[in-house]
């Protein structure tokens, strides 16, 4: 198709709820690039981005419900695959 | 499957048919390479209007006359197009007589004039 | 759809997948008094074939109980901010009163569109027999209504202090430039159910809403508008789910039957172009209306359409889909779109419900930097000419009515990419009448469904037919004055330039910047 390098992204509100989420994304996705814009943080990654509940819980030191990401998620791109333990964004090609 | 959506056989509503303009018609006029006037203009005209009246009466009251190059137009040398085809108007003939029907799009070209500071505006 | 589900709760906490299965598919049933195809009578009209609705799955696996919980939490957060905004006179903390004009455009153009989206999804939820799809549509119908309400609440604080925000519903119905977004939604809502969901969930939400909400809301934050950032991001947190619905929907339909791909591609081609044309208004907001700018339209189009859309279509190519027709043209036009759109509003600011102003030297330097290929060459001379005229007290207003595109209803303000100062125009004959278009894309859309678009309510033509007179009011005899009153635009207050407006006078007074002595009492 096009010669575009396929990129997935997740955009989150800038607030205290999302700080551990962004940190977890950086820890679990070494290729991810974090862009800090006014009021919003956009995390890009080539083809695949994974958010793990266990990593967020480790940073927070307490339980965390992955579905609560719905409160602070601004936008995303990629096929979504979500369970209790992780949310994966990916392109198949 | 039988549905309401399939039962519609009423003719479509043509909202801008000429009958809706109370004896008048639409004529659009554009001036190439003068984009200060942001779009071609829509004029309400009688089909019996003579072409000369468009130039002498209607355009001077339009946005065109506010362009700084308007006074410099040499009307004898204007190139006219009807949509994309070259067109030779007759000043004394009516719009109807020279085929300028409802929703005709007339363009004028003034190759000597290239818009504000030659920018095409 | 089965009514027997063996996966009964056993007392232990359900997994997300189990809960989703029970609370979506487990809630479905087949009609018995009437055959299913009669109960869902619009499904066969478009030629899309669905063999198994149970294959539809929401990847977020959001069930109604979780939905209410999270939406309630979003509302609590939003209204806490709105209280703080009101109590602290937040409207005084924006970068400049010019900024409020972006809100005027948003509130009259986008908020009513959210209401139409609510209606559309309420109808769609009724049309899809699969409970997964029906529930996702139901949630979105409630979301869209929430967006309308929170936007009205948020902007009501601005309505107390600034002009032009007083009548968004009537303006959306009547005001000439708002027929562009209005006709987009009315075109969608009068389509078949699959076309509706492709139009809104996929073409609009997935491909294009990022362009509205991300740079614009980030721009609101940058310009100190706490209320708009908050409702914007509160809305946008629903959009992530809507976008996922759009992508799931398109994959589901394509996987159901190989014959569906050609129909879906046709819808994509149409709705990409329809949506792109609506976004002309957003390009002007980004480049000309935000006092403190976040990114240019060209940059936003590159990130959110070229990069993001390119990735998406790489993925969808396995189903035989390609990028929407004329997408390359949208990229070439990104160099021109905002400049041409702004010029239309500078021409017709007498008939708008918001103010315009000339870019400052600093603004023009920014535009030249962001648009090195076009701004200085094509657009700066025009602005400098306007500036000279204004300094002489001879501000140029366009007194004529513009020629409009029959499909997108935008005036013919766009130009040919190989000759960027010549108007782009296409026409065709249909059933004895001539129809005019701004682009190949709009002409093709008309040619596909001429009976639909011959009935377009084109504002300029309606004015000339004498139909734009306030009901019950006596015609003033001046079509311009009559039209303004019909639009519910208050002359001298809502329209014209920011400089010299009551908005400007108030702002200077509130901020202690007013240098003129107060007028003597009458």
XYZ file of C-alpha atoms in Angstrom:
736
model
C 0.000 0.000 0.000
C 1.667 3.173 1.150
C 5.280 3.433 2.157
C 4.287 4.725 5.608
C 5.967 3.025 8.548
C 2.963 1.768 10.528
C 2.713 3.489 13.885
C 0.296 2.904 16.738
C -0.365 5.536 19.377
C -2.143 6.213 22.607
C -2.932 9.765 23.748
C -3.630 10.419 27.414
C -4.621 13.449 29.445
C -1.844 15.065 31.405
C -2.720 14.392 35.042
C -1.663 12.378 38.082
C -3.718 9.341 37.048
C -1.768 8.943 33.829
C 1.773 9.433 35.149
C 2.200 5.782 36.191
C 0.536 4.655 32.932
C 3.011 6.615 30.820
C 5.899 5.323 32.924
C 4.666 1.740 32.490
C 4.361 2.234 28.736
C 7.933 3.529 28.559
C 9.199 0.635 30.664
C 7.431 -2.071 28.640
C 7.950 -0.533 25.189
C 11.562 0.553 24.721
C 10.810 1.812 21.177
C 7.970 4.081 22.298
C 8.377 7.831 21.783
C 6.656 10.159 24.237
C 5.437 13.542 22.995
C 4.350 16.028 25.668
C 1.852 18.546 24.264
C -0.306 21.099 26.095
C -2.654 19.086 28.383
C -1.902 15.838 26.571
C 0.743 13.169 26.218
C 0.950 11.148 22.999
C 2.910 7.906 22.955
C 3.887 6.563 19.532
C 5.375 3.148 18.835
C 6.248 1.226 15.688
C 3.503 -1.349 15.022
C 2.813 -2.416 18.621
C 2.288 -0.914 22.068
C 1.475 -2.874 25.214
C 0.149 -1.572 28.522
C 0.511 -4.081 31.377
C -1.596 -3.887 34.532
C 1.191 -5.511 36.543
C 3.679 -2.788 35.598
C 1.280 0.003 36.536
C 0.524 -1.757 39.851
C 4.207 -2.109 40.564
C 4.742 1.620 40.026
C 1.626 2.548 42.014
C 2.152 0.004 44.781
C -1.549 -0.817 44.757
C -4.243 -2.551 42.672
C -5.244 -0.915 39.416
C -8.169 -1.699 37.134
C -7.051 -1.612 33.511
C -10.520 -0.564 32.304
C -10.184 2.692 34.260
C -7.942 3.860 31.443
C -11.232 4.832 29.784
C -11.306 7.874 32.079
C -8.146 9.436 30.711
C -7.698 8.042 27.230
C -8.006 10.769 24.604
C -7.369 8.818 21.455
C -5.640 5.759 20.079
C -4.678 4.125 16.838
C -4.314 0.441 16.019
C -6.264 -2.749 16.559
C -7.171 -3.072 20.229
C -6.824 -6.281 22.193
C -7.771 -5.967 25.845
C -7.998 -8.365 28.769
C -7.843 -7.849 32.559
C -4.055 -7.968 32.389
C -3.031 -6.008 29.352
C -4.124 -3.759 26.555
C -2.337 -4.179 23.249
C -2.484 -1.847 20.274
C -1.136 -3.327 17.080
C -1.134 -3.237 13.307
C -1.038 -6.584 11.551
C 1.130 -5.336 8.733
C -37.913 -8.150 1.830
C -40.522 -5.427 1.623
C -39.688 -2.141 3.270
C -40.830 1.424 3.468
C -37.545 2.589 2.042
C -38.178 0.637 -1.152
C -41.624 2.071 -1.727
C -40.421 5.562 -2.535
C -41.048 6.338 -6.169
C -41.763 10.050 -5.848
C -39.592 12.157 -8.140
C -36.683 13.850 -6.365
C -37.108 17.402 -5.133
C -35.015 19.603 -7.421
C -34.686 22.568 -5.089
C -32.982 24.924 -7.514
C -35.092 24.350 -10.629
C -35.479 27.579 -12.584
C -39.224 27.821 -11.748
C -38.277 28.487 -8.119
C -36.573 31.765 -9.030
C -39.803 33.621 -9.905
C -39.050 34.330 -13.571
C -35.379 35.008 -12.969
C -32.416 32.640 -13.288
C -28.959 32.189 -11.815
C -25.817 33.322 -13.562
C -22.407 32.668 -12.020
C -19.407 34.824 -12.863
C -15.773 34.192 -11.975
C -12.639 36.271 -12.621
C -9.640 33.992 -13.121
C -6.524 34.666 -11.048
C -8.206 37.233 -8.807
C -8.703 35.241 -5.637
C -9.203 38.278 -3.450
C -12.813 37.712 -4.514
C -12.919 34.411 -2.679
C -15.313 32.573 -4.998
C -17.195 33.116 -8.269
C -20.318 35.158 -7.613
C -23.966 34.131 -8.012
C -26.210 36.691 -9.722
C -29.985 36.665 -10.027
C -30.812 37.828 -13.538
C -33.611 37.964 -16.067
C -33.055 35.712 -19.100
C -33.984 38.796 -21.142
C -31.110 40.825 -19.721
C -28.654 41.985 -22.378
C -25.048 40.961 -21.943
C -23.935 44.599 -21.949
C -26.053 45.186 -18.848
C -24.157 42.503 -16.959
C -20.911 44.400 -17.623
C -22.291 47.909 -17.229
C -24.724 47.461 -14.321
C -24.338 44.197 -12.428
C -20.596 43.674 -12.186
C -19.852 47.263 -11.100
C -22.181 46.637 -8.136
C -20.455 43.342 -7.301
C -17.323 42.299 -5.422
C -15.363 42.585 -8.691
C -15.523 46.371 -8.620
C -13.716 46.406 -5.256
C -10.636 44.723 -6.712
C -7.805 47.226 -7.297
C -7.415 45.996 -10.893
C -11.075 46.468 -11.800
C -10.595 49.988 -13.278
C -7.750 48.680 -15.447
C -9.789 46.062 -17.284
C -9.698 46.575 -21.047
C -13.117 45.158 -21.885
C -12.288 44.857 -25.567
C -9.537 42.390 -24.688
C -11.269 40.307 -22.034
C -11.295 36.602 -22.826
C -14.585 34.958 -21.938
C -15.219 31.336 -21.145
C -18.441 29.483 -20.558
C -17.281 26.989 -17.909
C -14.237 25.672 -19.819
C -15.138 26.595 -23.424
C -14.158 29.864 -25.103
C -17.185 32.084 -25.531
C -17.786 35.212 -27.575
C -20.510 37.305 -26.027
C -22.707 39.742 -27.908
C -23.260 42.881 -25.880
C -26.650 43.683 -27.356
C -28.080 40.147 -27.311
C -29.993 38.760 -24.343
C -28.577 36.046 -22.108
C -31.207 33.608 -23.367
C -30.418 34.379 -27.002
C -26.758 33.484 -26.583
C -27.280 30.301 -24.595
C -26.526 31.611 -21.106
C -29.216 29.546 -19.384
C -30.031 28.901 -15.738
C -26.861 28.240 -13.698
C -24.475 29.049 -16.550
C -20.918 29.728 -15.324
C -19.170 32.570 -17.070
C -15.463 33.272 -16.569
C -13.494 36.302 -17.539
C -9.782 36.275 -18.131
C -7.599 39.352 -18.164
C -4.122 38.075 -19.064
C -2.558 41.531 -18.648
C -3.787 41.713 -15.043
C -2.298 39.181 -12.633
C -3.924 40.063 -9.327
C -2.590 41.912 -6.279
C 1.183 42.392 -6.671
C 1.070 39.769 -9.446
C 0.186 37.068 -6.919
C -2.977 35.839 -8.583
C -5.023 37.357 -5.787
C -28.669 -15.952 18.534
C -28.941 -18.420 21.357
C -31.051 -17.832 24.423
C -29.333 -20.669 26.295
C -25.976 -19.741 27.727
C -24.201 -22.412 29.693
C -21.619 -20.006 31.115
C -23.562 -19.239 34.258
C -22.012 -17.259 37.117
C -20.575 -19.637 39.666
C -20.025 -17.218 42.530
C -16.441 -16.376 41.691
C -15.636 -13.088 40.001
C -16.260 -13.252 36.251
C -13.474 -12.651 33.809
C -13.866 -9.700 31.469
C -14.623 -12.063 28.581
C -17.269 -13.986 30.536
C -18.915 -10.828 31.757
C -18.965 -9.351 28.250
C -20.479 -12.548 26.819
C -23.230 -12.623 29.436
C -24.063 -8.948 29.294
C -24.109 -8.522 25.523
C -24.781 -11.685 23.562
C -26.526 -13.187 26.568
C -29.068 -10.373 26.348
C -30.017 -10.944 22.694
C -33.104 -12.731 21.474
C -34.803 -13.615 18.195
C -38.210 -12.129 17.497
C -41.098 -14.589 17.451
C -44.223 -12.558 16.614
C -42.582 -11.152 13.503
C -39.832 -12.617 11.320
C -36.355 -11.194 12.026
C -35.977 -9.655 8.556
C -39.177 -7.700 9.074
C -38.085 -6.465 12.495
C -34.721 -5.340 11.058
C -36.026 -4.203 7.704
C -33.234 -1.887 6.548
C -30.440 -4.418 6.695
C -30.758 -5.877 3.210
C -31.051 -2.620 1.302
C -27.402 -1.867 0.748
C -26.227 -5.245 -0.505
C -24.010 -5.881 2.555
C -24.151 -9.515 3.623
C -23.812 -10.510 7.302
C -23.814 -14.233 8.072
C -23.066 -14.317 11.794
C -23.656 -11.347 14.096
C -22.058 -13.242 17.007
C -18.666 -12.613 15.425
C -18.983 -8.946 16.433
C -16.898 -8.254 19.507
C -16.068 -5.030 21.311
C -12.334 -5.210 22.039
C -12.784 -3.037 25.149
C -15.423 -5.543 26.307
C -17.246 -2.714 27.975
C -20.527 -3.754 29.572
C -23.309 -1.419 30.677
C -22.474 -1.581 34.387
C -18.855 -0.534 33.779
C -20.024 2.030 31.227
C -22.253 3.838 33.742
C -19.539 3.713 36.368
C -16.893 5.330 34.171
C -19.228 7.850 32.561
C -20.423 8.999 35.993
C -16.813 9.454 37.050
C -16.082 11.517 33.915
C -19.067 13.741 34.632
C -18.029 14.308 38.247
C -14.577 15.368 37.126
C -15.938 17.649 34.430
C -18.464 19.457 36.583
C -15.931 20.035 39.353
C -13.780 21.865 36.798
C -16.732 23.827 35.438
C -17.637 24.995 38.952
C -14.075 26.146 39.488
C -14.072 27.851 36.078
C -17.209 29.838 36.878
C -16.231 30.698 40.428
C -12.824 31.959 39.372
C -13.989 33.903 36.288
C -12.042 31.525 34.081
C -13.120 33.388 30.938
C -10.716 36.176 31.951
C -7.735 33.835 31.906
C -7.775 33.032 28.203
C -4.873 34.257 26.063
C -6.989 36.846 24.233
C -10.682 37.458 23.534
C -10.064 36.627 19.865
C -9.737 33.040 21.003
C -13.463 32.885 21.884
C -14.263 33.011 18.171
C -13.036 29.447 17.800
C -15.612 28.481 20.431
C -18.330 30.274 18.476
C -17.515 28.223 15.425
C -17.268 25.021 17.477
C -20.514 25.623 19.336
C -22.608 26.492 16.279
C -20.985 23.932 13.961
C -19.925 20.928 16.040
C -22.273 20.826 19.039
C -25.418 20.456 16.900
C -23.554 17.792 14.926
C -23.055 15.859 18.159
C -26.812 15.953 18.637
C -27.333 14.570 15.143
C -24.799 11.861 15.955
C -26.885 11.002 19.020
C -29.977 10.586 16.843
C -28.049 8.553 14.311
C -26.702 6.058 16.848
C -30.062 5.736 18.581
C -31.524 4.663 15.226
C -28.574 2.423 14.413
C -28.868 0.585 17.720
C -32.402 -0.275 16.666
C -31.323 -1.459 13.206
C -28.597 -3.964 14.095
C -29.837 -7.369 15.260
C -26.520 -8.338 16.851
C -26.540 -7.400 20.558
C -22.803 -6.574 20.566
C -23.318 -3.991 17.826
C -26.630 -2.772 19.263
C -25.128 -2.158 22.715
C -22.079 -0.365 21.311
C -24.432 1.904 19.321
C -26.615 2.468 22.376
C -23.596 3.533 24.432
C -22.503 5.863 21.684
C -25.994 7.394 21.440
C -25.807 8.197 25.157
C -22.225 9.485 24.777
C -23.177 11.899 22.016
C -26.040 13.298 24.058
C -23.637 13.758 26.947
C -21.296 15.669 24.634
C -24.074 18.041 23.598
C -25.061 18.689 27.191
C -21.557 19.186 28.548
C -20.688 21.516 25.675
C -23.783 23.626 26.318
C -22.962 23.764 30.024
C -19.296 24.592 29.465
C -19.911 27.273 26.885
C -22.777 28.886 28.829
C -20.173 30.683 30.947
C -18.765 32.273 27.779
C -22.264 33.072 26.555
C -22.717 35.343 29.577
C -19.786 37.502 28.496
C -19.264 37.191 24.733
C -21.507 37.641 21.692
C -22.468 35.128 19.021
C -23.118 32.150 21.325
C -26.776 32.827 21.999
C -28.611 30.712 19.446
C -26.662 27.722 18.227
C -29.604 25.560 17.159
C -31.240 28.140 14.894
C -27.862 29.179 13.528
C -27.015 25.593 12.695
C -30.238 25.295 10.729
C -29.901 28.538 8.826
C -26.475 30.156 8.825
C -24.814 29.767 5.439
C -21.426 28.271 6.393
C -22.985 25.910 8.913
C -24.830 24.169 6.088
C -21.467 22.483 5.418
C -21.362 20.423 8.669
C -25.161 20.236 8.848
C -25.497 18.722 5.382
C -22.708 16.272 6.177
C -24.674 14.823 9.092
C -28.007 14.920 7.300
C -26.419 13.072 4.398
C -25.180 10.417 6.843
C -28.386 10.076 8.817
C -30.423 9.556 5.646
C -28.197 6.675 4.490
C -28.542 2.943 5.061
C -27.349 1.564 8.419
C -24.011 0.271 7.176
C -23.253 3.461 5.312
C -24.132 5.420 8.477
C -21.746 3.507 10.651
C -18.933 3.635 8.078
C -19.542 7.372 7.595
C -19.526 8.318 11.259
C -17.684 5.610 13.183
C -15.008 4.955 10.646
C -14.500 7.833 8.197
C -15.308 10.583 10.688
C -14.300 9.151 14.068
C -11.356 7.004 13.107
C -9.859 8.966 10.253
C -10.790 12.539 11.039
C -11.896 13.401 14.622
C -8.329 13.427 15.857
C -7.923 16.483 13.641
C -10.722 18.261 15.487
C -10.102 17.273 19.054
C -6.392 16.691 19.485
C -4.803 19.871 18.091
C -7.839 21.998 18.874
C -8.219 20.922 22.492
C -4.507 21.087 23.013
C -4.823 24.573 21.527
C -7.555 25.410 24.027
C -5.213 24.394 26.844
C -2.410 26.462 25.372
C -4.748 29.456 25.212
C -5.830 29.131 28.836
C -9.337 27.819 28.200
C -9.767 25.351 31.036
C -13.490 24.749 30.406
C -13.054 23.694 26.782
C -10.060 21.488 27.429
C -12.046 19.695 30.062
C -15.216 19.080 28.076
C -13.098 18.393 25.013
C -11.039 15.697 26.642
C -14.070 14.355 28.475
C -15.759 13.938 25.079
C -12.607 12.638 23.508
C -12.241 9.911 26.134
C -15.451 8.493 24.623
C -14.036 8.912 21.129
C -11.330 6.326 21.749
C -14.138 3.816 22.212
C -16.036 5.160 19.188
C -12.957 4.857 17.009
C -12.495 1.306 18.140
C -16.127 0.647 17.252
C -15.442 2.067 13.788
C -12.432 -0.154 13.211
C -14.133 -3.267 14.606
C -17.184 -2.581 12.496
C -15.225 -2.324 9.279
C -13.235 -5.494 10.014
C -16.402 -7.371 10.971
C -18.226 -6.389 7.780
C -15.220 -7.201 5.587
C -14.728 -10.598 7.218
C -18.387 -11.535 6.857
C -18.493 -11.662 3.074
C -15.941 -10.989 0.317
C -18.609 -9.119 -1.659
C -18.779 -6.425 1.031
C -15.363 -4.908 0.260
C -16.419 -3.090 -2.916
C -19.395 -1.459 -1.172
C -17.266 -0.457 1.831
C -14.603 1.068 -0.429
C -17.289 3.158 -2.134
C -18.517 4.397 1.256
C -14.965 5.162 2.353
C -14.212 7.151 -0.790
C -17.387 9.177 -0.321
C -17.156 9.812 3.406
C -13.474 10.581 3.494
C -14.091 13.363 0.990
C -17.270 14.612 2.692
C -15.434 14.737 6.051
C -12.328 16.351 4.615
C -14.412 19.189 3.204
C -15.986 19.850 6.622
C -12.500 20.079 8.135
C -11.713 23.205 6.113
C -13.239 25.088 9.070
C -10.811 23.376 11.449
C -7.829 24.299 9.294
C -8.765 27.961 9.665
C -9.128 27.598 13.442
C -5.640 26.150 13.755
C -3.787 28.532 11.459
C -5.687 31.803 11.789
C -7.848 31.791 14.919
C -5.836 30.424 17.849
C -3.932 33.427 19.277
C -1.268 31.008 20.550
C -0.785 28.319 17.949
C -0.073 24.639 18.602
C 0.557 23.163 15.179
C -0.301 24.063 11.604
C -3.063 22.378 9.649
C -0.422 20.951 7.355
C 1.430 19.370 10.291
C -1.801 18.056 11.802
C -2.845 16.530 8.462
C 0.570 14.908 8.119
C 0.438 13.339 11.598
C -3.208 12.419 11.913
C -4.155 11.635 8.361
C -1.041 10.707 6.384
C 0.798 8.820 9.157
C -2.143 7.479 11.102
C -4.404 6.863 8.108
C -1.477 5.348 6.201
C -0.866 2.841 9.021
C -4.537 1.996 9.106
C -4.786 1.351 5.383
C -1.600 -0.690 5.430
C -3.450 -2.913 7.866
C -6.730 -2.956 5.945
C -5.042 -3.775 2.632
C -5.322 -7.462 3.583
C -9.056 -7.119 2.895
C -8.409 -5.471 -0.455
C -9.135 -1.936 0.737
C -7.028 0.993 -0.452
C -6.595 4.576 0.724
C -9.675 6.675 -0.074
C -9.876 8.157 -3.547
C -8.229 11.608 -3.920
C -6.304 11.374 -0.644
C -3.163 12.591 -2.435
C -5.036 15.723 -3.422
C -5.858 16.424 0.237
C -2.131 16.329 0.984
C -1.295 18.761 -1.835
C -4.134 21.026 -0.715
C -2.850 21.085 2.881
C -0.540 23.882 1.688
C -3.554 26.034 0.778
C -6.664 24.960 2.660
C -6.557 27.229 5.708
C -5.520 30.314 3.714
C -8.373 29.899 1.259
C -10.934 29.135 3.953
C -9.875 32.137 6.040
C -10.140 34.397 3.005
C -13.763 33.343 2.512
C -14.580 34.456 6.058
C -12.639 37.690 5.634
C -14.757 38.323 2.495
C -18.057 37.467 4.187
C -17.484 38.454 7.812
C -20.528 40.716 7.526
C -22.643 37.558 7.447
C -20.882 35.479 10.109
C -21.649 34.926 13.798
C -18.018 35.330 14.810
C -15.301 37.916 14.306
C -12.279 37.843 12.032
C -9.080 39.828 12.177
C -5.936 40.259 10.119
C -2.906 38.208 11.092
C -0.247 40.239 12.901
C 3.349 40.454 11.677
C 4.199 37.704 14.143
C 1.319 35.537 12.862
C 2.494 36.045 9.292
C 6.031 35.069 10.181
C 4.639 31.865 11.693
C 2.519 31.201 8.598
C 5.508 31.793 6.319
C 7.583 29.372 8.377
C 4.871 26.695 8.383
C 3.970 27.194 4.722
C 7.254 28.036 2.994
C 5.973 26.860 -0.392
C 2.833 28.945 -0.528
C 2.326 31.681 2.040
C 4.689 34.420 0.891
C 4.017 33.747 -2.771
C 0.233 33.460 -2.817
C -1.273 34.667 0.438
C 0.855 37.365 2.035
C 0.257 39.965 -0.763
C -3.494 39.627 -0.309
C -3.295 40.140 3.456
C -0.982 43.124 3.050
C -3.440 44.649 0.609
C -6.264 44.152 3.138
C -4.120 45.750 5.796
C -3.492 48.797 3.614
C -7.204 49.147 2.892
C -8.091 48.871 6.579
C -5.523 51.504 7.485
C -7.222 53.786 4.961
C -10.610 53.009 6.495
C -11.669 51.131 3.344
C -12.082 47.598 4.690
C -13.001 45.210 1.847
C -16.265 43.294 2.331
C -17.570 41.061 -0.404
C -21.076 42.354 -1.228
C -21.961 39.474 -3.566
C -23.278 35.975 -2.944
C -20.891 33.104 -3.696
C -21.286 30.166 -6.057
C -21.588 26.989 -3.968
C -20.659 23.338 -4.431
C -23.774 21.219 -4.833
C -22.332 18.408 -2.685
C -20.310 19.872 0.197
C -22.034 23.293 0.024
C -18.751 25.178 0.448
C -18.347 28.260 -1.761
C -16.024 27.582 -4.698
C -12.991 28.927 -2.819
C -10.521 26.163 -3.620
C -8.045 26.261 -6.469
C -6.388 23.906 -8.927
C -3.218 22.367 -7.543
C -1.369 22.813 -10.863
C -2.480 26.471 -11.037
C -3.093 27.543 -7.434
C -4.752 30.857 -8.219
C -7.400 29.446 -10.579
C -10.716 28.363 -9.073
C -11.272 24.637 -9.026
C -14.592 23.965 -10.716
C -16.340 20.899 -12.075
C -19.817 20.608 -13.513
C -22.175 18.055 -14.916
C -25.624 17.961 -16.479
C -28.322 15.913 -14.845
C -31.926 15.646 -15.943
C -31.845 18.963 -17.804
C -30.126 21.000 -15.096
C -26.496 22.023 -14.551
C -24.745 21.266 -11.273
C -21.467 22.759 -10.063
C -18.802 21.336 -7.769
C -15.629 22.391 -5.995
C -13.704 19.209 -6.794
C -13.611 15.859 -8.564
C -14.455 14.210 -5.240
C -17.664 16.202 -4.797
C -18.659 15.700 -8.438
C -18.199 11.919 -8.110
C -20.319 11.813 -4.948
C -23.136 13.642 -6.735
C -22.873 11.368 -9.763
C -23.274 8.331 -7.484
C -26.551 9.564 -5.938
C -27.892 12.476 -7.998
C -31.443 12.179 -6.678
C -30.170 12.861 -3.173
C -28.060 15.920 -3.924
C -30.410 17.721 -6.347
C -32.446 18.570 -3.248
C -29.548 20.240 -1.410
C -30.572 23.389 0.511
C -27.904 25.776 -0.751
C -27.988 28.969 1.316
C -27.057 31.404 -1.487
C -29.800 30.006 -3.709
C -32.334 30.055 -0.891
C -31.600 33.729 -0.284
C -32.103 34.445 -3.989
C -35.361 32.466 -4.031
C -36.597 34.740 -1.246
C -36.813 31.979 1.365
C -34.492 33.447 3.993
C -36.804 35.831 5.792
C -37.487 35.451 9.497
C -40.938 33.829 9.882
C -43.440 36.401 11.109
C -41.098 39.320 10.449
C -41.681 41.898 7.764
C -39.153 41.720 4.944
C -36.814 44.690 5.046
C -36.486 44.577 1.269
C -32.736 44.269 1.593
C -31.937 40.565 1.123
C -28.677 40.915 3.095
C -30.350 42.454 6.153
C -33.230 39.982 5.904
C -30.828 37.047 5.714
C -28.839 38.241 8.724
C -31.991 38.487 10.804
C -33.082 35.065 9.530
C -29.686 33.655 10.646
C -30.245 35.223 14.112
C -26.984 37.109 13.725
C -27.190 40.528 15.445
C -25.671 43.070 13.043
C -22.861 45.136 14.524
C -22.578 42.849 17.516
C -21.936 39.247 16.420
C -20.461 39.874 12.964
C -17.675 41.956 11.330
C -14.122 42.479 12.594
C -12.932 41.815 16.117
C -11.402 45.281 16.105
C -14.156 47.675 17.020
C -16.519 44.945 18.245
C -18.374 45.025 21.588
C -16.393 41.872 22.475
C -13.149 43.785 22.097
C -14.414 46.802 24.059
C -15.558 44.556 26.927
C -12.330 42.603 26.976
C -10.183 45.743 27.161
C -12.375 47.077 29.956
C -12.222 43.825 31.987
C -8.492 43.535 31.577
C -7.897 47.178 32.433
C -6.476 47.860 28.969
C -9.100 50.374 27.879
C -7.438 53.654 26.961
C -10.556 55.530 25.908
C -12.614 57.487 28.413
C -16.054 55.960 29.170
C -18.828 57.277 26.927
C -21.057 59.898 28.511
C -24.337 58.491 29.766
C -27.192 59.086 27.330
